[in-house]
Structure formats: C-alpha cells, structure tokens
C-alpha cells in the first residue's frame, strides 16, 4: 500500500504521461536529431547511403557564409524596426482606447480584426495592396499627390523589406494594444485625479502612474513579438519569396531554401541550430519575465 | 477651448485608427467584386462600375476545372486538420493541466513545454519530415494533425492550467472526502465548472491550426491534404492569374477566424494576458 503523498505523486505523473510522451516524440527527439544532422552531410532525398559524419564542417562553413550573415542582419533589422514600431503604435492606440469617447467599444472590437486575420491572408492582402499596376497604395498616393507615378514596392530591393515590415506591423501591433489595454484598465482612476489635483502635468502622470503599471505586461508583449518577428517566414513567402535580389531573405527563409530547395539537410540543420541558439536566448528572457510576474502575481 | 481641441484630437485619432484597420480589408473586398478592367484604370475609380460576385460563385462550386474544386478541397482539409488537432490536444491537455494545477511541484515541465512551443519550427522540421516519411504520413491529414498537436498542446495546457487554478477548490475536496477517485473528480466536478473557459481555449487552439503554414507547406504536396493557407499561397504564386479571385479566396478564408475573434473578444484579453501568443 502506497502512502498518500506517494499515491498523489503517481496520479500526477499518470495524468502527465500522455502529453510528455507526445511532446517528446514530436519536439524533443526531433530537436536532438536536428543537432545530430547538423554534423553530417545528409541530403533531403536519401541516395541509399547513410549520411557521413563531417564534424563541425557545416558550422565552420555557416559562420563564414556571407549570405547567411546578410540574412541574419536583415532579420535583425526586420525584428528591431517591427517590434519598436509595434510597441510605440500599440501603446499609443491602447492609451487612446482607454479614454472616454463615443464609439470606443466599436474601436476596441476593430483592433482585434488584424490580429485575427490569418497570416497568409494578411500577406496576400498586402501583396495586392502593394501591387505595382493597380494596388490601392499606388492609387491612393498618386491621387493625393505624394508620388507622381506607380511604383513597384515589392519589386525593388530598397523598398521590399520595408513594405513587408509595414504589413507585419499592421497585423501585430494589436497584440501589444490588447495586452497594454488590459494593464491600463487595472489603474484606479482616483490616482489620476489625485495627481491632477497636485498639478502634475500629463507627461508627469504618464511617467509616474501609467508607465509603471504597463511596464511589465509591455515587456512580455514585446519579447513575445521579438521571438515571433525573428522567426518570420509566412509573410515573406507570400509577399516576396525572399526577393528581389535576396533583399527580403530572412534567416527562416534561408534555412528553408537550404534544406528544401537545395536539398542539403545536413547544412540546413546547422543553420537551423544557429538560429535556435539565438532564439533560445530570447526565450530564456521571456521565461524569466514570466516567472517574475508569476511570483508578483501581476499576470493573474 | 483647450478641452475642446483635445476632444477633437481624440476623435481624429480614433477615426485614423479605424480607417487604417478597415481600408486595406475593404480594398481586398472591392478587388474581389471588381472586374480586371476597372481595377487597372488610372486614376483609379475606387468603386467598381458593376458589382461582380461571380468569383465567389465559382469558388463555391465543385465542378472540375473551376477554382472551387481546389478551394473547397483545401477548405475541407483545413477544417478536418484543425478540428482533429484541437480535439486530440484537448483530450491530452485537460489531464495534464489538471495535474499541473492540483499537484504542484512539476512546473518545470510546464515551462519547458512552453519554451519548446516558441522554438522556431525550422529546428524540428527536418527530422519530422524524415519521421513522417518513414511511417508514410507525409501528405496525409493524420500527419499534419499530429504535428499540429505539438504546437497546440503546450499552449492549451498553459491556458487550461491558469483556468483550473482559478476554480474554487473546496467542492473538489468535498467530493474527494465523499470517496470519488481523482479522475472522477476531474470528470464530474472540475470539467463542468471549467466548461465556458474550456470552449474559449479550444477555439484559440483551433485558430493556431487554421493559421499554420510552414509545416503544411513542407509536409503536403498535392490537394489530398493541402490546407487553405498553402492553397492561397499557391494561388498568389501564379497558379491563378486573376487577382480578384485571390482576393475572394482571402476573404473566404478570413471569415471563420474573424467571427471567432469577435465572438471571443471578451475572453480574448484575459486569455492573452495569462500567457502564450498566436504564432
């Protein structure tokens, strides 16, 4: 006969077992295999021979590959500008939605729409909006006189990445808005009243009351967005396929091509491992933030 | 006076936000009902001369040679895969979340699976490809369903654990004293109490699967199991020459998630704040 705590412990594991097995087979084991693959010369399509062990060759090559380095910088640029913009726009819109005005409820519902739009539909939508021959962006900008002829936004290397970023920001700032708004609504109105009576300026009230209340959830939202932006793939695939002249080729797209277009699984795995290491750092920061919030009970 | 200007600014900002959200979506709809000739006009007349809904009609007919044959098939695949993955994940996530919530001390595993949920898919994709190939699950619904479970499970477990945490414990303890086994408590007491939240969580999981593109692109290669996002991407890559048709497909694919989001808007914010994101 088991003692009670021991029996409870067994029950806890019995309930957990299915998900642990499933996650092991579908994620932990593949992760280990990717790591192993990265030290071999495996191809995507087997030629009957076992892949040969090549040691650190793939990594040595990856780290000196100028194309990969370019893709990495491009991804960092994309991530940095997107996340900063989403943070600023997200907070501004959240502040607006926290004010009293007629139609506020409708606007709160509207802000959810871009977030709910499937990523592929969003990419398709902006690809059409940026269309060089009849896209709405060209039509709008010429009709109000900002540009004098139609441009190929996605077809020229200097504007393509910014156009993709624009589409990404449009879809994702609502996440920041929603999380920030939730935090704003926990601030008691009397705090502002008291500050106003004390003669605090609007900027002072923001710094002393609003910002401390939204800082923690905002940090969580931004690090989540950073992780996602760093992985960007879908929107690139639909809007530009990495082109023109590789100007929108991000790290995920790079790994995808190496593995599935050039069929070099071993080398593709090495690039994937490098990317995962960078992501792991970001995920680590996120976990720390989450644990700290849990302890303070803020996120409840 | 100053207050008046401030109010005016507020309405101006609200209008700006509303237009910036609605305009691109409205244009997508206008494209889907305009003729190619109307769209190519310079300067553009924004409203079509006649509203043409024939693209929607052709997408909703199964006749071979019509785009509908492709679209409806992908729609069915998407529904099947998303629902299958959600149901399996729910069945596994409920006991796991209950275990995390009622028997503390194993949080490490929860945070571990949440961390793995955020690892880029490229880190898993090659071995998963080889595994699916070996068990002949490439290009099948079941293959995609299993892979999607790996994304939905951690997310769902996390959401459900937070919801179980919020339930009152004394009813469960009373039931235990009355002699119910732990799984009876879960089935008869906890689940009925958590029912509304359960539905919302399942919907979030479903949205994740409906939205997924990367795995679907790589693990399917024809209409047998290809999901809607892959079919849409195929359309934009030149399989369809009519951009109005692509717009119509986009509108149709966006309808289910938009309705779910509107319906869930109340639970949405609390769901998002208690962790997890949409990929």
XYZ file of C-alpha atoms in Angstrom:
579
model
C 0.000 0.000 0.000
C 1.386 3.373 -1.051
C 1.400 6.264 1.345
C -0.882 9.140 0.362
C 1.662 11.670 -0.915
C 3.290 8.944 -2.942
C -0.050 7.923 -4.427
C -0.810 11.535 -5.302
C 2.573 11.858 -6.931
C 1.849 8.790 -9.032
C -1.526 10.209 -10.080
C 0.161 13.454 -11.111
C 2.555 11.562 -13.376
C -0.182 9.347 -14.827
C -2.124 12.451 -15.898
C 1.018 14.000 -17.357
C 2.354 10.948 -19.161
C 0.424 11.262 -22.464
C 1.448 14.856 -23.113
C 5.053 14.171 -22.115
C 5.282 11.217 -24.497
C 3.672 13.213 -27.305
C 5.932 16.230 -26.784
C 8.989 14.008 -26.584
C 8.239 12.303 -29.894
C 7.203 15.470 -31.720
C 9.651 18.035 -30.350
C 12.431 16.891 -28.016
C 13.525 13.960 -30.161
C 13.401 15.958 -33.457
C 15.436 18.702 -31.758
C 18.135 16.192 -30.848
C 18.014 14.762 -34.378
C 18.430 18.221 -35.913
C 21.504 18.689 -33.770
C 22.853 15.340 -34.917
C 22.029 16.077 -38.583
C 23.989 19.309 -38.398
C 27.200 17.288 -38.017
C 26.526 15.181 -41.133
C 26.382 15.688 -44.883
C 22.810 14.306 -45.094
C 20.720 15.200 -48.123
C 16.956 15.604 -48.076
C 16.430 12.763 -50.514
C 18.317 9.622 -49.497
C 20.635 8.074 -52.076
C 20.794 4.743 -50.290
C 23.973 5.508 -48.350
C 23.997 6.596 -44.727
C 24.912 10.242 -44.193
C 28.598 10.678 -43.313
C 29.832 12.424 -40.169
C 31.560 15.665 -41.123
C 32.236 17.113 -37.681
C 31.971 20.870 -37.371
C 32.350 21.479 -41.119
C 28.771 22.687 -41.603
C 29.135 25.154 -38.742
C 32.525 26.413 -39.914
C 31.032 26.998 -43.335
C 27.845 28.590 -41.939
C 29.736 31.038 -39.764
C 31.867 32.283 -42.665
C 28.995 32.345 -45.187
C 28.412 35.999 -46.198
C 24.899 35.185 -47.459
C 23.892 33.812 -44.080
C 25.415 36.783 -42.292
C 23.484 39.105 -44.594
C 20.267 37.187 -43.872
C 20.967 37.448 -40.148
C 21.463 41.239 -40.269
C 18.349 41.576 -42.414
C 16.343 39.580 -39.874
C 17.689 41.683 -37.002
C 16.752 44.882 -38.884
C 13.280 43.496 -39.569
C 12.836 42.368 -35.959
C 14.139 45.580 -34.412
C 12.138 48.019 -36.528
C 8.931 45.929 -36.427
C 8.969 45.413 -32.686
C 9.833 49.030 -31.854
C 7.071 50.275 -34.161
C 4.569 47.768 -32.811
C 5.482 48.843 -29.276
C 5.016 52.547 -29.952
C 1.857 52.264 -32.062
C 0.468 49.570 -29.754
C 0.837 51.684 -26.636
C -0.484 54.866 -28.298
C -3.595 53.065 -29.522
C -4.067 51.448 -26.104
C -3.876 54.887 -24.446
C -6.465 56.158 -26.915
C -8.778 53.197 -26.266
C -8.521 53.843 -22.529
C -10.024 57.339 -22.974
C -13.704 58.142 -22.865
C -15.238 58.812 -26.263
C -18.262 57.847 -28.294
C -17.634 54.664 -30.314
C -14.870 53.370 -28.074
C -16.381 49.873 -27.802
C -16.600 49.562 -31.577
C -12.968 50.608 -31.962
C -11.888 48.082 -29.335
C -13.527 45.346 -31.380
C -11.999 46.666 -34.625
C -8.473 46.469 -33.203
C -8.882 42.712 -32.795
C -9.502 42.211 -36.520
C -5.906 42.461 -37.843
C -4.742 40.106 -35.103
C -7.422 37.558 -36.028
C -6.785 37.747 -39.762
C -4.855 34.612 -40.825
C -1.189 35.430 -41.501
C -1.384 34.171 -45.064
C -4.479 36.235 -45.790
C -2.763 39.296 -44.328
C 0.279 38.710 -46.551
C -1.926 38.175 -49.610
C -3.943 41.277 -48.811
C -0.852 43.494 -48.602
C 0.683 41.919 -51.663
C -2.413 43.025 -53.571
C -2.459 46.447 -51.892
C 1.173 46.986 -52.919
C 0.547 45.699 -56.458
C 2.565 47.764 -58.981
C -0.225 48.013 -61.591
C -3.409 48.642 -59.647
C -2.669 48.348 -55.915
C -4.553 50.697 -53.616
C -1.312 52.133 -52.193
C -0.198 53.381 -55.605
C -3.670 54.683 -56.407
C -4.003 56.469 -53.076
C -0.538 58.020 -53.074
C -0.828 59.329 -56.653
C -4.336 60.672 -56.103
C -3.306 62.720 -53.077
C -0.151 63.760 -54.933
C 2.560 62.165 -52.808
C 4.087 60.224 -55.711
C 3.808 61.018 -59.438
C 3.930 57.541 -60.915
C 3.073 53.996 -59.848
C 5.893 52.157 -58.105
C 6.794 48.527 -57.729
C 7.002 48.484 -53.944
C 7.676 44.773 -53.586
C 9.730 44.595 -56.765
C 12.576 46.913 -55.845
C 15.241 45.862 -53.334
C 15.229 49.089 -51.298
C 11.506 49.193 -50.577
C 10.545 45.489 -50.459
C 11.669 44.765 -46.897
C 10.003 47.928 -45.610
C 6.763 47.056 -47.378
C 6.795 43.601 -45.775
C 7.558 45.199 -42.416
C 4.628 47.559 -42.856
C 2.299 44.586 -43.361
C 3.761 42.839 -40.318
C 3.351 45.912 -38.110
C -0.244 46.429 -39.251
C -1.152 42.888 -38.243
C 0.755 42.645 -34.982
C 0.558 45.960 -33.123
C -2.961 44.995 -31.897
C -1.396 42.297 -29.701
C 0.601 44.986 -27.893
C -2.508 47.162 -27.714
C -4.652 44.415 -26.184
C -2.076 43.465 -23.543
C -1.370 47.106 -22.665
C -5.059 47.989 -22.521
C -5.675 45.158 -20.071
C -2.979 46.628 -17.809
C -4.289 50.188 -18.196
C -7.718 49.120 -17.022
C -6.323 47.972 -13.693
C -5.181 51.519 -12.788
C -7.682 53.149 -10.432
C -8.999 56.465 -11.781
C -8.514 58.209 -8.380
C -4.757 58.014 -8.823
C -5.005 60.297 -11.844
C -7.474 62.582 -10.057
C -5.099 62.968 -7.131
C -2.141 63.625 -9.428
C -4.161 66.192 -11.368
C -5.124 67.989 -8.155
C -1.460 68.064 -7.204
C -0.830 69.827 -10.506
C 1.128 67.031 -12.211
C 1.473 67.511 -15.974
C 0.194 64.896 -18.422
C 3.722 63.700 -19.123
C 4.445 63.509 -15.381
C 1.243 61.499 -14.801
C 2.242 59.104 -17.598
C 5.699 58.591 -16.131
C 4.642 58.235 -12.524
C 1.377 56.297 -12.838
C 0.736 54.855 -16.291
C 4.163 53.614 -17.264
C 4.912 51.635 -14.076
C 1.555 49.890 -14.454
C 2.091 48.834 -18.061
C 5.851 48.208 -17.979
C 5.737 44.522 -17.046
C 2.987 43.383 -19.458
C 4.521 45.551 -22.183
C 7.885 43.850 -21.679
C 6.214 40.454 -22.021
C 4.354 41.543 -25.168
C 7.488 42.958 -26.776
C 9.662 39.945 -26.075
C 6.900 37.689 -27.468
C 6.815 39.836 -30.580
C 10.626 39.731 -30.815
C 10.646 35.938 -30.778
C 7.925 35.818 -33.434
C 9.457 38.501 -35.660
C 12.815 36.753 -35.568
C 11.146 33.594 -36.925
C 9.329 35.455 -39.722
C 8.584 33.194 -42.689
C 4.954 33.047 -43.896
C 4.593 36.700 -44.804
C 7.925 36.686 -46.666
C 6.985 33.550 -48.563
C 3.742 35.036 -49.836
C 4.784 38.653 -50.403
C 8.252 38.349 -51.954
C 9.697 34.806 -51.738
C 12.880 36.344 -50.362
C 13.389 38.538 -53.420
C 14.070 40.814 -55.175
C 17.831 40.111 -55.167
C 17.542 38.400 -51.771
C 16.546 41.744 -50.214
C 13.863 40.090 -48.046
C 15.584 36.751 -47.423
C 15.377 36.258 -43.664
C 17.037 33.538 -41.606
C 13.986 31.233 -41.591
C 13.663 31.600 -45.335
C 17.382 30.939 -45.721
C 17.146 27.694 -43.741
C 14.041 26.668 -45.686
C 15.832 27.125 -49.012
C 18.998 25.374 -47.899
C 17.020 22.335 -46.693
C 14.111 22.102 -49.102
C 15.173 23.884 -52.309
C 18.844 22.873 -52.413
C 18.036 19.641 -50.520
C 21.062 19.969 -48.200
C 19.611 18.651 -44.949
C 22.900 18.486 -43.030
C 23.920 22.037 -43.772
C 20.324 23.271 -43.393
C 20.245 21.694 -39.947
C 23.423 23.566 -38.986
C 21.832 26.909 -39.926
C 18.696 25.857 -38.025
C 20.773 25.095 -34.916
C 22.448 28.513 -35.074
C 19.043 30.170 -35.380
C 17.659 28.126 -32.495
C 20.539 29.210 -30.248
C 19.715 32.877 -30.854
C 16.015 32.204 -30.222
C 16.829 30.256 -27.068
C 18.389 33.402 -25.582
C 15.196 35.370 -26.284
C 13.014 32.564 -24.926
C 15.161 32.486 -21.786
C 14.489 36.197 -21.228
C 10.764 35.609 -21.746
C 10.706 32.751 -19.219
C 12.482 34.915 -16.630
C 9.980 37.730 -17.129
C 7.096 35.274 -16.868
C 8.411 33.670 -13.686
C 8.977 37.065 -12.087
C 5.459 38.212 -12.944
C 4.024 34.970 -11.592
C 5.820 35.493 -8.303
C 4.499 39.026 -8.036
C 1.067 37.770 -9.049
C 0.774 40.539 -11.647
C -0.360 38.357 -14.509
C -3.231 36.813 -12.570
C -11.306 75.743 -25.554
C -8.290 73.613 -24.768
C -10.578 70.783 -23.721
C -12.497 71.085 -26.992
C -9.331 70.747 -29.056
C -8.296 67.742 -27.014
C -11.641 66.046 -27.639
C -11.397 66.855 -31.346
C -7.914 65.340 -31.479
C -9.189 62.248 -29.732
C -11.903 61.720 -32.354
C -9.441 62.404 -35.130
C -7.070 59.747 -33.742
C -9.920 57.260 -33.328
C -11.007 57.853 -36.913
C -7.430 57.384 -38.137
C -7.122 54.048 -36.328
C -10.493 52.828 -37.609
C -9.724 53.780 -41.223
C -6.226 52.280 -41.116
C -7.696 48.973 -39.977
C -10.691 48.863 -42.288
C -9.320 50.377 -45.510
C -6.927 47.580 -46.547
C -9.550 44.940 -45.770
C -12.215 46.881 -47.654
C -9.907 47.132 -50.661
C -9.455 43.349 -50.593
C -13.231 43.008 -50.771
C -13.543 45.619 -53.553
C -10.928 43.750 -55.570
C -12.886 40.542 -55.207
C -16.014 42.104 -56.753
C -14.407 44.355 -59.410
C -13.607 43.463 -62.993
C -9.944 43.408 -64.046
C -10.598 46.384 -66.351
C -11.990 48.538 -63.530
C -9.001 47.793 -61.311
C -6.417 48.688 -63.974
C -7.861 52.189 -64.536
C -5.578 55.152 -63.851
C -6.559 57.193 -61.954
C -8.451 54.532 -60.095
C -12.191 54.859 -59.511
C -12.481 53.237 -56.124
C -15.931 51.717 -56.518
C -16.487 49.150 -59.280
C -18.885 50.048 -62.089
C -20.795 46.874 -61.515
C -20.535 44.543 -58.579
C -19.498 41.121 -59.738
C -19.915 38.261 -57.296
C -19.198 35.535 -59.849
C -15.785 34.775 -58.306
C -17.430 33.743 -55.068
C -19.840 31.584 -57.024
C -17.027 29.857 -58.902
C -15.128 29.255 -55.645
C -18.154 27.568 -54.149
C -18.837 25.102 -56.968
C -17.196 21.721 -57.092
C -17.156 21.391 -60.903
C -13.786 20.190 -62.172
C -11.791 22.968 -63.816
C -13.404 25.581 -61.568
C -11.200 27.118 -58.849
C -13.775 25.805 -56.399
C -12.536 22.252 -56.918
C -9.220 23.330 -55.427
C -10.619 25.741 -52.859
C -13.361 23.557 -51.373
C -10.959 20.662 -51.078
C -8.457 22.797 -49.193
C -11.257 24.163 -47.028
C -12.310 20.639 -46.079
C -8.683 19.686 -45.354
C -8.200 22.759 -43.164
C -11.385 22.071 -41.220
C -10.521 18.417 -40.716
C -6.927 19.043 -39.659
C -7.726 21.977 -37.372
C -10.628 20.178 -35.676
C -8.720 16.889 -35.378
C -5.663 18.545 -33.850
C -7.824 20.574 -31.451
C -9.793 17.552 -30.218
C -6.719 15.364 -29.661
C -4.868 18.221 -27.973
C -7.826 18.940 -25.732
C -8.042 15.296 -24.654
C -4.354 15.271 -23.699
C -4.118 18.814 -22.343
C -7.009 18.520 -19.882
C -5.414 15.827 -17.676
C -2.013 17.484 -17.977
C -3.336 20.913 -16.990
C -5.266 19.334 -14.108
C -2.121 17.623 -12.925
C -0.095 20.862 -13.096
C -2.830 22.736 -11.276
C -3.695 20.267 -8.493
C -0.363 18.566 -7.825
C 2.189 21.359 -7.651
C 5.905 20.674 -7.917
C 6.217 19.842 -11.584
C 6.115 23.389 -13.018
C 9.485 22.859 -14.665
C 7.858 20.593 -17.232
C 5.201 23.198 -17.954
C 7.726 25.971 -18.525
C 9.831 23.559 -20.555
C 6.987 22.752 -22.939
C 6.064 26.426 -23.176
C 9.668 27.226 -24.111
C 9.664 24.496 -26.756
C 6.443 25.972 -28.178
C 8.438 29.103 -29.035
C 11.414 27.399 -30.669
C 11.394 28.161 -34.418
C 9.754 25.384 -36.477
C 12.885 25.115 -38.640
C 14.539 23.437 -35.644
C 12.132 20.468 -35.847
C 11.182 20.360 -39.467
C 13.857 18.100 -40.996
C 13.614 15.205 -38.529
C 9.809 15.491 -38.544
C 9.954 15.254 -42.324
C 12.048 12.065 -42.130
C 9.848 10.552 -39.404
C 6.639 11.247 -41.351
C 8.256 9.850 -44.484
C 9.232 6.652 -42.682
C 5.747 5.973 -41.310
C 4.126 7.050 -44.604
C 2.320 10.024 -43.074
C 3.680 12.684 -45.448
C 0.821 14.272 -47.360
C -1.858 12.899 -45.030
C -4.313 14.543 -42.670
C -3.133 12.433 -39.744
C 0.481 13.524 -40.254
C -0.474 17.194 -40.080
C -2.811 16.627 -37.131
C -0.009 15.030 -35.104
C 2.472 17.773 -35.936
C -0.086 20.464 -35.060
C -0.665 18.810 -31.697
C 2.933 19.652 -30.835
C 2.086 23.367 -31.186
C -1.375 23.357 -29.676
C -0.633 21.107 -26.678
C 1.752 23.391 -24.736
C -0.398 26.420 -25.470
C -3.628 24.710 -24.422
C -2.091 23.145 -21.312
C -0.869 26.562 -20.187
C -4.250 28.234 -20.726
C -6.187 25.420 -19.073
C -3.869 25.317 -16.073
C -4.494 29.013 -15.466
C -8.223 28.396 -15.676
C -8.169 25.378 -13.365
C -6.136 27.454 -10.899
C -8.965 29.975 -10.742
C -11.636 27.393 -9.791
C -12.720 27.046 -6.148
C -11.062 24.027 -4.557
C -13.439 23.218 -1.686
C -16.048 21.493 -3.875
C -13.369 19.155 -5.185
C -12.092 18.440 -1.696
C -15.608 17.624 -0.519
C -16.014 15.244 -3.433
C -12.733 13.564 -2.579
C -13.913 13.078 1.002
C -17.122 11.554 -0.373
C -14.918 8.891 -1.918
C -14.627 9.971 -5.556
C -11.412 8.989 -7.313
C -9.232 11.758 -8.689
C -10.302 11.134 -12.291
C -13.946 11.120 -11.204
C -13.392 14.493 -9.576
C -11.838 15.773 -12.798
C -14.690 14.477 -14.964
C -17.671 15.270 -12.739
C -16.634 18.407 -10.853
C -13.725 20.254 -12.427
C -14.597 19.962 -16.114
C -18.244 21.071 -15.810
C -17.069 24.065 -13.761
C -14.423 24.968 -16.345
C -16.712 24.448 -19.333
C -17.018 28.038 -20.622
C -13.286 28.642 -20.398
C -12.662 25.266 -22.000
C -14.517 26.308 -25.145
C -12.563 29.528 -25.458
C -9.236 27.719 -25.065
C -10.206 25.147 -27.662
C -11.053 27.975 -30.068
C -7.596 29.504 -29.582
C -6.004 26.154 -30.322
C -8.173 25.829 -33.407
C -7.078 29.263 -34.627
C -3.420 28.228 -34.278
C -4.005 25.226 -36.528
C -6.138 27.200 -39.024
C -3.325 29.751 -39.356
C -0.374 27.345 -39.611
C 1.554 27.481 -42.870
C 5.168 26.303 -42.584
C 4.588 22.623 -41.741
C 1.609 22.389 -44.084
C 3.730 23.757 -46.929
C 6.501 21.207 -46.378
C 4.534 18.119 -45.395
C 1.903 18.213 -48.163
C 2.426 18.288 -51.913
C -0.990 17.940 -53.526
C -4.667 18.537 -52.856
C -5.006 15.336 -50.775
C -4.076 17.092 -47.557
C -3.096 20.628 -48.555
C -4.646 23.191 -46.220
C -6.146 26.551 -47.092
C -3.061 28.702 -46.327
C -0.941 26.568 -48.667
C -3.584 26.754 -51.391
C -3.795 30.538 -51.028
C -0.005 30.805 -51.229
C -0.158 28.611 -54.343
C -2.730 30.954 -55.885
C -0.531 34.005 -55.247
C 2.483 32.206 -56.714
C 0.821 32.336 -60.107
C -1.459 29.340 -60.235
C -4.300 31.842 -60.631
C -3.877 34.804 -62.944
C -6.962 36.616 -61.691
C -6.020 38.721 -58.668
C -9.687 39.342 -57.921
C -10.060 35.616 -57.393
C -7.133 35.584 -54.958
C -8.839 38.411 -53.074
C -12.064 36.399 -52.912
C -10.217 33.360 -51.547
C -8.588 35.563 -48.924
C -11.950 36.977 -47.840
C -13.473 33.497 -47.521
C -10.501 32.140 -45.549
C -10.649 35.090 -43.153
C -14.338 34.726 -42.304
C -14.175 31.882 -39.739
C -11.312 33.323 -37.624
C -12.795 36.827 -37.721
C -16.124 35.530 -36.432
C -14.405 33.521 -33.710
C -12.402 36.578 -32.654
C -15.497 38.773 -32.492
C -17.327 36.135 -30.529
C -14.403 35.620 -28.128
C -13.462 39.249 -27.766
C -14.287 39.324 -24.068
C -12.197 36.282 -23.152
C -9.504 37.237 -25.623
C -7.688 39.775 -23.493
C -7.693 37.688 -20.342
C -6.570 34.688 -22.380
C -3.683 36.643 -23.851
C -2.573 38.145 -20.576
C -2.352 34.775 -18.893
C 0.387 33.723 -21.267
C 1.049 32.378 -24.706
C 0.705 34.127 -28.052
C -0.513 33.430 -31.509
C 2.299 32.368 -33.819
